[in-house]
mmCIF file of C-alpha atoms in Angstrom:
data_model
loop_
_atom_site.group_PDB
_atom_site.id
_atom_site.type_symbol
_atom_site.label_atom_id
_atom_site.label_comp_id
_atom_site.label_asym_id
_atom_site.label_seq_id
_atom_site.Cartn_x
_atom_site.Cartn_y
_atom_site.Cartn_z
ATOM 1 C CA MET A 67 72.804 102.668 72.517
ATOM 2 C CA ALA A 68 74.271 99.601 70.860
ATOM 3 C CA THR A 69 77.505 99.061 69.004
ATOM 4 C CA ALA A 70 78.815 96.378 66.682
ATOM 5 C CA GLU A 71 79.272 92.745 67.752
ATOM 6 C CA GLN A 72 76.282 92.880 70.106
ATOM 7 C CA ILE A 73 78.112 95.036 72.628
ATOM 8 C CA GLU A 74 75.719 97.258 74.551
ATOM 9 C CA ILE A 75 76.853 100.613 75.951
ATOM 10 C CA HIS A 76 75.206 101.909 79.112
ATOM 11 C CA VAL A 77 75.527 105.317 80.767
ATOM 12 C CA GLN A 78 75.365 105.619 84.568
ATOM 13 C CA SER A 79 75.200 108.837 86.549
ATOM 14 C CA SER A 80 76.566 107.160 89.695
ATOM 15 C CA LEU A 81 79.041 104.379 90.414
ATOM 16 C CA SER A 82 76.555 103.095 92.973
ATOM 17 C CA GLU A 83 74.816 101.626 89.912
ATOM 18 C CA VAL A 84 77.891 99.510 89.066
ATOM 19 C CA ALA A 85 79.116 96.584 91.160
ATOM 20 C CA PRO A 86 82.659 97.274 92.469
ATOM 21 C CA ALA A 87 83.896 93.818 91.443
ATOM 22 C CA ALA A 88 82.575 94.218 87.884
ATOM 23 C CA TRP A 89 84.138 97.686 87.502
ATOM 24 C CA ASP A 90 87.495 96.646 88.964
ATOM 25 C CA ALA A 91 87.633 93.532 86.772
ATOM 26 C CA CYS A 92 87.960 96.037 83.921
ATOM 27 C CA ALA A 93 89.859 98.811 85.731
ATOM 28 C CA ALA A 94 92.403 96.703 87.617
ATOM 29 C CA PRO A 95 92.392 93.087 86.423
ATOM 30 C CA GLU A 96 95.989 92.728 87.659
ATOM 31 C CA THR A 97 94.703 92.729 91.257
ATOM 32 C CA ALA A 98 93.397 89.193 90.719
ATOM 33 C CA ASP A 99 96.785 88.036 92.060
ATOM 34 C CA GLY A 100 96.117 89.848 95.341
ATOM 35 C CA GLY A 101 98.519 92.711 94.592
ATOM 36 C CA ARG A 102 98.012 96.402 94.087
ATOM 37 C CA PRO A 103 96.414 97.975 91.029
ATOM 38 C CA LEU A 104 98.806 99.500 88.515
ATOM 39 C CA ASP A 105 97.354 102.795 89.668
ATOM 40 C CA PRO A 106 94.533 103.308 92.167
ATOM 41 C CA PHE A 107 92.867 106.211 90.387
ATOM 42 C CA THR A 108 90.459 104.311 88.130
ATOM 43 C CA THR A 109 89.409 101.813 90.802
ATOM 44 C CA HIS A 110 85.814 101.830 91.944
ATOM 45 C CA ARG A 111 86.828 102.908 95.451
ATOM 46 C CA PHE A 112 88.747 106.014 94.299
ATOM 47 C CA LEU A 113 86.182 107.257 91.785
ATOM 48 C CA ARG A 114 83.370 106.491 94.243
ATOM 49 C CA ALA A 115 85.186 108.511 96.933
ATOM 50 C CA LEU A 116 85.241 111.539 94.613
ATOM 51 C CA GLU A 117 81.529 111.123 94.011
ATOM 52 C CA THR A 118 80.427 110.358 97.574
ATOM 53 C CA SER A 119 82.426 113.291 98.961
ATOM 54 C CA GLY A 120 80.831 115.775 96.569
ATOM 55 C CA SER A 121 84.172 116.525 94.890
ATOM 56 C CA VAL A 122 82.440 115.675 91.610
ATOM 57 C CA GLY A 123 78.748 115.992 90.924
ATOM 58 C CA PRO A 124 76.264 118.877 91.217
ATOM 59 C CA GLY A 125 77.880 122.305 91.355
ATOM 60 C CA THR A 126 81.418 121.096 90.569
ATOM 61 C CA GLY A 127 81.401 121.202 86.759
ATOM 62 C CA TRP A 128 82.129 117.438 86.749
ATOM 63 C CA SER A 129 78.884 115.500 86.141
ATOM 64 C CA PRO A 130 79.470 111.722 86.066
ATOM 65 C CA ARG A 131 78.298 109.755 83.033
ATOM 66 C CA TYR A 132 80.233 106.521 83.492
ATOM 67 C CA LEU A 133 80.256 104.321 80.405
ATOM 68 C CA THR A 134 80.040 100.537 80.679
ATOM 69 C CA ALA A 135 80.081 98.005 77.854
ATOM 70 C CA GLU A 136 78.340 94.640 78.178
ATOM 71 C CA GLN A 137 78.495 91.606 75.947
ATOM 72 C CA GLY A 138 76.388 88.548 76.631
ATOM 73 C CA GLY A 139 75.423 89.940 80.022
ATOM 74 C CA GLU A 140 79.102 90.385 81.041
ATOM 75 C CA MET A 141 80.660 93.785 81.664
ATOM 76 C CA ILE A 142 83.754 93.868 79.434
ATOM 77 C CA ALA A 143 84.764 97.554 79.483
ATOM 78 C CA ALA A 144 84.213 100.857 81.268
ATOM 79 C CA ALA A 145 85.326 104.470 81.165
ATOM 80 C CA PRO A 146 85.220 107.292 83.756
ATOM 81 C CA LEU A 147 83.272 109.836 81.673
ATOM 82 C CA TYR A 148 82.121 113.275 82.815
ATOM 83 C CA VAL A 149 80.128 116.128 81.349
ATOM 84 C CA LYS A 150 82.264 119.250 81.876
ATOM 85 C CA SER A 151 81.010 122.834 82.099
ATOM 86 C CA HIS A 152 84.567 124.252 82.319
ATOM 87 C CA SER A 153 88.166 123.108 81.798
ATOM 88 C CA GLN A 154 89.366 123.215 85.411
ATOM 89 C CA GLY A 155 91.060 120.263 87.091
ATOM 90 C CA GLU A 156 92.188 118.604 83.851
ATOM 91 C CA TYR A 157 95.867 119.667 83.455
ATOM 92 C CA ILE A 158 95.714 119.241 79.659
ATOM 93 C CA PHE A 159 94.852 122.794 78.748
ATOM 94 C CA ASP A 160 92.243 123.564 76.101
ATOM 95 C CA HIS A 161 91.225 127.059 77.230
ATOM 96 C CA ASN A 162 92.494 128.553 73.958
ATOM 97 C CA TRP A 163 90.410 126.031 72.017
ATOM 98 C CA ALA A 164 87.346 127.091 73.992
ATOM 99 C CA HIS A 165 87.988 130.793 73.334
ATOM 100 C CA ALA A 166 88.521 130.232 69.614
ATOM 101 C CA TYR A 167 85.441 128.012 69.342
ATOM 102 C CA GLU A 168 83.209 130.559 71.085
ATOM 103 C CA ASN A 169 84.708 133.522 69.228
ATOM 104 C CA ALA A 170 83.689 131.734 66.035
ATOM 105 C CA GLY A 171 80.117 131.555 67.303
ATOM 106 C CA GLY A 172 80.130 128.037 68.733
ATOM 107 C CA ARG A 173 79.364 126.721 72.211
ATOM 108 C CA TYR A 174 82.349 124.809 73.573
ATOM 109 C CA TYR A 175 80.806 123.864 76.924
ATOM 110 C CA PRO A 176 79.473 121.437 77.911
ATOM 111 C CA LYS A 177 81.946 118.888 76.619
ATOM 112 C CA LEU A 178 82.706 115.266 77.470
ATOM 113 C CA GLN A 179 85.841 114.240 79.363
ATOM 114 C CA ILE A 180 87.200 110.727 79.919
ATOM 115 C CA ALA A 181 89.539 111.351 82.831
ATOM 116 C CA VAL A 182 90.271 110.923 86.493
ATOM 117 C CA PRO A 183 89.229 114.300 87.934
ATOM 118 C CA PHE A 184 92.019 116.487 89.333
ATOM 119 C CA THR A 185 94.605 113.755 88.651
ATOM 120 C CA PRO A 186 97.369 114.362 86.084
ATOM 121 C CA ALA A 187 98.653 110.787 86.279
ATOM 122 C CA THR A 188 99.063 108.497 83.287
ATOM 123 C CA GLY A 189 96.925 105.378 83.270
ATOM 124 C CA ARG A 190 94.380 103.469 81.240
ATOM 125 C CA ARG A 191 91.272 105.496 80.468
ATOM 126 C CA PHE A 192 89.529 102.820 78.409
ATOM 127 C CA LEU A 193 89.206 100.116 81.035
ATOM 128 C CA VAL A 194 88.904 96.835 79.199
ATOM 129 C CA LYS A 195 88.754 93.323 80.576
ATOM 130 C CA PRO A 196 91.610 91.117 79.317
ATOM 131 C CA GLY A 197 90.673 89.350 76.116
ATOM 132 C CA HIS A 198 88.364 92.133 74.927
ATOM 133 C CA GLU A 199 90.938 94.864 74.246
ATOM 134 C CA ALA A 200 90.149 95.873 70.660
ATOM 135 C CA ALA A 201 86.379 95.392 70.805
ATOM 136 C CA GLY A 202 86.077 96.971 74.252
ATOM 137 C CA MET A 203 87.995 100.144 73.461
ATOM 138 C CA GLY A 204 86.282 100.447 70.099
ATOM 139 C CA ALA A 205 82.873 100.205 71.748
ATOM 140 C CA LEU A 206 83.738 102.817 74.382
ATOM 141 C CA VAL A 207 85.096 105.275 71.798
ATOM 142 C CA GLN A 208 82.097 104.773 69.538
ATOM 143 C CA GLY A 209 79.701 105.102 72.454
ATOM 144 C CA ALA A 210 81.320 108.282 73.795
ATOM 145 C CA VAL A 211 81.440 109.953 70.369
ATOM 146 C CA GLN A 212 77.828 108.978 69.746
ATOM 147 C CA LEU A 213 76.811 110.394 73.121
ATOM 148 C CA ALA A 214 78.529 113.698 72.338
ATOM 149 C CA SER A 215 77.078 113.873 68.833
ATOM 150 C CA GLU A 216 73.506 113.004 69.799
ATOM 151 C CA ASN A 217 73.527 115.662 72.526
ATOM 152 C CA GLY A 218 75.062 118.369 70.342
ATOM 153 C CA LEU A 219 78.233 118.623 72.423
ATOM 154 C CA SER A 220 81.323 120.272 70.997
ATOM 155 C CA SER A 221 83.947 117.690 71.831
ATOM 156 C CA LEU A 222 85.239 114.613 73.620
ATOM 157 C CA HIS A 223 88.614 114.403 75.393
ATOM 158 C CA ALA A 224 90.488 111.500 77.014
ATOM 159 C CA THR A 225 93.360 112.868 79.089
ATOM 160 C CA PHE A 226 96.500 111.196 80.491
ATOM 161 C CA CYS A 227 95.801 107.972 78.639
ATOM 162 C CA THR A 228 98.536 105.450 77.946
ATOM 163 C CA GLU A 229 100.713 105.596 74.842
ATOM 164 C CA ALA A 230 99.112 102.362 73.608
ATOM 165 C CA GLU A 231 95.663 103.931 73.935
ATOM 166 C CA ALA A 232 96.868 107.052 72.120
ATOM 167 C CA ILE A 233 98.085 104.930 69.208
ATOM 168 C CA ALA A 234 94.872 102.889 69.088
ATOM 169 C CA GLY A 235 92.707 106.004 69.411
ATOM 170 C CA ARG A 236 94.499 107.687 66.554
ATOM 171 C CA GLN A 237 93.820 104.636 64.382
ATOM 172 C CA MET A 238 90.125 105.047 65.287
ATOM 173 C CA GLY A 239 90.115 108.623 64.008
ATOM 174 C CA LEU A 240 90.706 110.547 67.232
ATOM 175 C CA MET A 241 93.331 113.296 67.406
ATOM 176 C CA ALA A 242 96.348 112.542 69.613
ATOM 177 C CA ARG A 243 98.024 115.239 71.692
ATOM 178 C CA ALA A 244 101.464 115.154 73.316
ATOM 179 C CA SER A 245 102.359 116.969 76.541
ATOM 180 C CA GLN A 246 105.147 116.572 79.085
ATOM 181 C CA GLN A 247 105.744 115.829 82.737
ATOM 182 C CA PHE A 248 108.756 115.047 84.936
ATOM 183 C CA HIS A 249 109.183 111.488 86.230
ATOM 184 C CA TRP A 250 111.915 109.836 88.277
ATOM 185 C CA VAL A 251 112.990 106.397 87.038
ATOM 186 C CA ASN A 252 114.537 103.745 89.275
ATOM 187 C CA GLU A 253 117.581 102.281 87.544
ATOM 188 C CA GLY A 254 117.875 99.513 90.115
ATOM 189 C CA TYR A 255 119.438 101.721 92.804
ATOM 190 C CA ALA A 256 120.330 99.922 96.038
ATOM 191 C CA ASP A 257 119.656 103.037 98.113
ATOM 192 C CA PHE A 258 119.472 106.834 97.885
ATOM 193 C CA ASP A 259 123.252 107.133 97.932
ATOM 194 C CA ALA A 260 123.432 104.892 94.855
ATOM 195 C CA PHE A 261 121.035 107.261 93.098
ATOM 196 C CA LEU A 262 123.204 110.215 94.124
ATOM 197 C CA ALA A 263 126.267 108.458 92.731
ATOM 198 C CA SER A 264 124.648 108.569 89.272
ATOM 199 C CA LEU A 265 124.513 112.386 89.367
ATOM 200 C CA SER A 266 127.158 114.930 88.514
ATOM 201 C CA SER A 267 129.205 115.990 91.519
ATOM 202 C CA ARG A 268 127.672 119.476 91.572
ATOM 203 C CA LYS A 269 124.103 118.183 91.594
ATOM 204 C CA ARG A 270 124.998 115.495 94.113
ATOM 205 C CA LYS A 271 126.369 118.094 96.532
ATOM 206 C CA ALA A 272 123.335 120.336 96.012
ATOM 207 C CA ILE A 273 120.889 117.552 96.872
ATOM 208 C CA ARG A 274 122.852 116.491 99.952
ATOM 209 C CA LYS A 275 122.828 120.106 101.121
ATOM 210 C CA GLU A 276 119.079 120.451 100.496
ATOM 211 C CA ARG A 277 118.313 117.238 102.395
ATOM 212 C CA ALA A 278 120.482 118.288 105.331
ATOM 213 C CA THR A 279 118.825 121.700 105.425
ATOM 214 C CA ALA A 280 115.325 120.215 105.273
ATOM 215 C CA GLN A 281 115.966 117.523 107.867
ATOM 216 C CA GLY A 282 117.391 120.154 110.190
ATOM 217 C CA PHE A 283 114.139 122.133 110.267
ATOM 218 C CA GLY A 284 113.741 121.508 113.976
ATOM 219 C CA GLY A 285 111.251 118.668 113.971
ATOM 220 C CA THR A 286 110.541 115.126 112.794
ATOM 221 C CA ILE A 287 109.456 113.784 109.407
ATOM 222 C CA HIS A 288 106.943 110.908 109.501
ATOM 223 C CA HIS A 289 106.134 108.432 106.702
ATOM 224 C CA LEU A 290 102.621 107.048 107.200
ATOM 225 C CA THR A 291 100.550 104.527 105.275
ATOM 226 C CA GLY A 292 97.671 102.142 105.938
ATOM 227 C CA ASP A 293 96.512 101.929 109.535
ATOM 228 C CA ALA A 294 99.296 104.283 110.661
ATOM 229 C CA ILE A 295 97.230 107.096 109.103
ATOM 230 C CA GLN A 296 94.759 108.486 111.625
ATOM 231 C CA PRO A 297 91.944 111.080 111.384
ATOM 232 C CA GLU A 298 94.158 113.705 113.046
ATOM 233 C CA HIS A 299 96.556 113.483 110.115
ATOM 234 C CA TRP A 300 93.752 114.364 107.689
ATOM 235 C CA ASP A 301 92.724 117.312 109.880
ATOM 236 C CA ALA A 302 96.252 118.644 109.472
ATOM 237 C CA PHE A 303 96.548 117.826 105.789
ATOM 238 C CA TRP A 304 93.245 119.537 105.021
ATOM 239 C CA HIS A 305 94.774 122.823 106.194
ATOM 240 C CA PHE A 306 97.829 122.243 104.006
ATOM 241 C CA TYR A 307 95.666 121.342 101.008
ATOM 242 C CA GLN A 308 93.391 124.361 101.445
ATOM 243 C CA ASP A 309 96.378 126.719 101.478
ATOM 244 C CA THR A 310 97.871 125.222 98.309
ATOM 245 C CA GLY A 311 94.492 124.990 96.558
ATOM 246 C CA ALA A 312 93.641 128.612 97.280
ATOM 247 C CA ARG A 313 96.954 129.778 95.822
ATOM 248 C CA LYS A 314 96.925 127.503 92.747
ATOM 249 C CA TRP A 315 93.287 127.206 91.718
ATOM 250 C CA GLY A 316 91.398 129.854 93.719
ATOM 251 C CA SER A 317 89.557 127.168 95.689
ATOM 252 C CA PRO A 318 90.385 123.518 96.456
ATOM 253 C CA TYR A 319 89.047 120.879 94.073
ATOM 254 C CA LEU A 320 88.599 118.192 96.730
ATOM 255 C CA THR A 321 86.138 118.581 99.588
ATOM 256 C CA ARG A 322 86.965 117.910 103.231
ATOM 257 C CA ALA A 323 84.745 114.847 103.002
ATOM 258 C CA PHE A 324 87.084 113.307 100.414
ATOM 259 C CA PHE A 325 89.773 112.917 103.052
ATOM 260 C CA ASP A 326 87.290 111.154 105.325
ATOM 261 C CA GLU A 327 86.568 108.803 102.427
ATOM 262 C CA ALA A 328 90.328 108.355 101.994
ATOM 263 C CA GLN A 329 90.663 107.379 105.646
ATOM 264 C CA ALA A 330 87.822 104.885 105.367
ATOM 265 C CA HIS A 331 88.548 103.326 101.983
ATOM 266 C CA LEU A 332 91.865 104.471 100.490
ATOM 267 C CA ARG A 333 94.472 104.595 103.261
ATOM 268 C CA ASP A 334 96.210 101.429 102.051
ATOM 269 C CA ASP A 335 96.742 103.232 98.721
ATOM 270 C CA ILE A 336 98.290 106.291 100.369
ATOM 271 C CA LEU A 337 101.683 107.439 101.640
ATOM 272 C CA LEU A 338 101.513 110.582 103.781
ATOM 273 C CA VAL A 339 104.806 112.335 104.520
ATOM 274 C CA LEU A 340 104.220 114.775 107.368
ATOM 275 C CA ALA A 341 106.550 117.157 109.175
ATOM 276 C CA GLU A 342 105.960 117.661 112.904
ATOM 277 C CA ARG A 343 107.503 120.471 114.936
ATOM 278 C CA GLU A 344 106.932 121.212 118.620
ATOM 279 C CA GLY A 345 103.896 118.936 118.702
ATOM 280 C CA ARG A 346 102.261 120.483 115.615
ATOM 281 C CA TRP A 347 101.975 119.250 112.051
ATOM 282 C CA VAL A 348 103.527 121.986 109.915
ATOM 283 C CA ALA A 349 103.811 120.512 106.407
ATOM 284 C CA GLY A 350 102.836 117.449 104.417
ATOM 285 C CA ALA A 351 102.830 115.670 101.067
ATOM 286 C CA LEU A 352 100.216 113.184 99.851
ATOM 287 C CA ASN A 353 101.241 110.305 97.567
ATOM 288 C CA PHE A 354 99.242 107.437 96.080
ATOM 289 C CA ILE A 355 100.840 104.009 95.789
ATOM 290 C CA GLY A 356 100.527 101.979 92.602
ATOM 291 C CA ARG A 357 101.921 98.558 91.803
ATOM 292 C CA GLU A 358 105.074 99.965 90.195
ATOM 293 C CA THR A 359 104.719 103.723 90.566
ATOM 294 C CA LEU A 360 104.457 106.215 93.411
ATOM 295 C CA TYR A 361 102.263 109.175 92.470
ATOM 296 C CA GLY A 362 102.964 112.509 94.126
ATOM 297 C CA ARG A 363 99.728 114.494 94.353
ATOM 298 C CA TYR A 364 99.457 117.320 96.893
ATOM 299 C CA TRP A 365 101.667 119.369 99.159
ATOM 300 C CA GLY A 366 101.063 122.158 101.662
ATOM 301 C CA CYS A 367 102.413 123.788 104.801
ATOM 302 C CA THR A 368 101.544 126.179 107.599
ATOM 303 C CA GLU A 369 105.181 127.100 108.286
ATOM 304 C CA HIS A 370 107.920 127.797 105.772
ATOM 305 C CA HIS A 371 111.211 125.959 106.259
ATOM 306 C CA PRO A 372 113.958 126.002 103.605
ATOM 307 C CA CYS A 373 114.027 122.947 101.328
ATOM 308 C CA LEU A 374 111.285 121.124 103.263
ATOM 309 C CA HIS A 375 109.121 121.079 100.145
ATOM 310 C CA PHE A 376 111.848 119.286 98.178
ATOM 311 C CA GLU A 377 112.374 116.734 100.961
ATOM 312 C CA LEU A 378 108.717 115.864 101.544
ATOM 313 C CA CYS A 379 107.644 115.867 97.892
ATOM 314 C CA TYR A 380 110.642 114.605 95.910
ATOM 315 C CA TYR A 381 113.387 113.031 98.007
ATOM 316 C CA ALA A 382 111.068 111.136 100.368
ATOM 317 C CA ALA A 383 109.239 109.782 97.303
ATOM 318 C CA ILE A 384 112.503 108.601 95.738
ATOM 319 C CA ASP A 385 113.509 106.989 99.047
ATOM 320 C CA HIS A 386 110.184 105.156 99.244
ATOM 321 C CA ALA A 387 110.387 103.970 95.646
ATOM 322 C CA ILE A 388 113.920 102.614 96.081
ATOM 323 C CA THR A 389 113.123 100.918 99.393
ATOM 324 C CA HIS A 390 110.030 99.216 97.973
ATOM 325 C CA GLY A 391 111.483 98.337 94.558
ATOM 326 C CA MET A 392 109.154 100.630 92.629
ATOM 327 C CA ALA A 393 109.985 101.520 89.035
ATOM 328 C CA ARG A 394 109.213 105.239 89.023
ATOM 329 C CA VAL A 395 107.838 108.314 90.731
ATOM 330 C CA GLU A 396 105.379 110.556 88.927
ATOM 331 C CA ALA A 397 105.521 113.954 90.573
ATOM 332 C CA GLY A 398 102.430 115.507 88.999
ATOM 333 C CA ALA A 399 102.014 118.364 86.566
ATOM 334 C CA GLN A 400 104.546 121.009 85.548
ATOM 335 C CA GLY A 401 107.658 122.030 87.464
ATOM 336 C CA GLU A 402 111.007 122.320 85.697
ATOM 337 C CA HIS A 403 112.585 122.640 89.171
ATOM 338 C CA LYS A 404 112.130 118.848 89.368
ATOM 339 C CA LEU A 405 114.805 118.398 86.693
ATOM 340 C CA ALA A 406 117.699 119.228 89.032
ATOM 341 C CA ARG A 407 116.370 116.636 91.483
ATOM 342 C CA GLY A 408 116.529 113.671 89.136
ATOM 343 C CA TYR A 409 113.090 113.893 87.521
ATOM 344 C CA LEU A 410 113.417 113.820 83.728
ATOM 345 C CA PRO A 411 110.883 114.964 81.119
ATOM 346 C CA VAL A 412 108.631 112.348 79.534
ATOM 347 C CA THR A 413 105.791 112.503 77.040
ATOM 348 C CA THR A 414 102.189 112.247 78.234
ATOM 349 C CA HIS A 415 99.251 111.553 75.950
ATOM 350 C CA SER A 416 95.644 112.535 75.357
ATOM 351 C CA LEU A 417 92.978 111.936 72.706
ATOM 352 C CA HIS A 418 90.435 114.381 71.282
ATOM 353 C CA TRP A 419 87.356 114.431 69.061
ATOM 354 C CA VAL A 420 85.730 117.659 67.863
ATOM 355 C CA ALA A 421 82.322 117.761 66.197
ATOM 356 C CA ASP A 422 82.909 120.697 63.854
ATOM 357 C CA ASP A 423 84.856 119.688 60.728
ATOM 358 C CA GLY A 424 86.621 123.024 60.216
ATOM 359 C CA PHE A 425 87.590 123.385 63.856
ATOM 360 C CA ARG A 426 88.793 119.772 63.926
ATOM 361 C CA ARG A 427 91.110 120.402 60.970
ATOM 362 C CA ALA A 428 92.531 123.534 62.631
ATOM 363 C CA ILE A 429 93.186 121.673 65.897
ATOM 364 C CA ALA A 430 94.804 118.771 64.036
ATOM 365 C CA GLN A 431 97.286 121.184 62.434
ATOM 366 C CA TYR A 432 97.967 122.801 65.802
ATOM 367 C CA LEU A 433 98.582 119.421 67.444
ATOM 368 C CA GLU A 434 101.168 118.430 64.820
ATOM 369 C CA ALA A 435 103.157 121.613 65.485
ATOM 370 C CA GLU A 436 102.728 121.252 69.243
ATOM 371 C CA ARG A 437 103.938 117.636 69.173
ATOM 372 C CA ALA A 438 107.157 118.675 67.420
ATOM 373 C CA ALA A 439 107.698 121.457 69.968
ATOM 374 C CA VAL A 440 107.141 119.064 72.893
ATOM 375 C CA GLU A 441 109.622 116.557 71.454
ATOM 376 C CA GLU A 442 112.228 119.276 71.015
ATOM 377 C CA ASP A 443 111.620 120.626 74.518
ATOM 378 C CA ILE A 444 112.032 117.147 76.038
ATOM 379 C CA GLU A 445 115.293 116.615 74.152
ATOM 380 C CA ILE A 446 116.701 119.952 75.324
ATOM 381 C CA LEU A 447 115.594 119.519 78.944
ATOM 382 C CA THR A 448 116.980 115.980 79.090
ATOM 383 C CA SER A 449 120.374 117.292 77.992
ATOM 384 C CA TYR A 450 120.324 119.579 81.043
ATOM 385 C CA GLY A 451 119.536 116.716 83.409
ATOM 386 C CA PRO A 452 121.620 116.172 86.559
ATOM 387 C CA PHE A 453 123.049 112.784 85.618
ATOM 388 C CA ARG A 454 126.757 112.252 84.972
ATOM 389 C CA LYS A 455 127.899 112.529 81.401
ATOM 390 C CA GLY A 456 131.233 110.891 80.747
ATOM 391 C CA LYS A 457 133.930 111.089 83.408
ATOM 392 C CA ASP A 458 133.044 112.982 86.576
ATOM 393 C CA PRO A 459 136.280 114.469 87.979
ATOM 394 C CA GLU A 460 135.060 114.059 91.575
ATOM 395 C CA THR A 461 133.862 110.472 91.277
#
């Protein structure tokens, strides 16, 4: 396939066909200064770990078809593209679209998905080398739509893209969708107590009580990253992850081998918060570390202790972000219980293309109504946030 301006689009079924340095020059050009990527999820090492571990690929419903764009022999853009045979592991729900499409006599699956599998974290999905932004994204969109059209696929979706990508994609004729998550934002707090001081007295007391309860569970809480993470920690976390995955999704998305890949190639990108009691690991939370953002991903336990979930998942993440001068914590999908703990609602974005004209018009109308509802919901939820409004009588 070729696009305008002599940009060639290639499709690869494995990242082993793409040089890590060439991919990361598009996915994480900011690392040229020796620092972290903005987020680790589109790096070659993370996507390759999903593939090598069998978390994506045959039998998973996620078949890699990575797009790369080359101009003059130089790779200028890339996208993590997958052929999907279901809608699991995406967190931007289109099950109702699939039902309506098939009830009307169409075949919704397979579809194309530009995404990081199992990862509801905002980041660039059209990975373009600096200096090639407009041409690179345009080539990737055109190439992906052409791939879907030529193969008779129902649709193309790019989920958890950036707001800038959503705006650009809409200008290219894609449909933009708005959803919501809860994020914690660092307002320059000196420490956790400074964050608490920004809350209403009632919420401040509630959080102090929850932290005291959790930290009094009868054991020790460990914060591990880099070489401090050892294989034994993944043995424990695999049990936690299996328990959570079985309850949430029926079966875990990630394989056991993914955590071995994480130990070998990703441990510098990871913060593990583990609770130990009487010589046994009893609970844990897995976070990924970006340049400015800490991403909460998975939690699980083998023993229930009051408030330990809140401590390991939310308060430990806030502590880490403040200590390391990070701008925000993204705590993953859903969960209005996060609101009382300082995580406020924000808009997330996705882009969609549907082959059928009539179905596309119906979805476009739906998305306009949904966007208004999401905006209203965010406004209402924000008004119920825990932060002080006016004079706090106990401050």
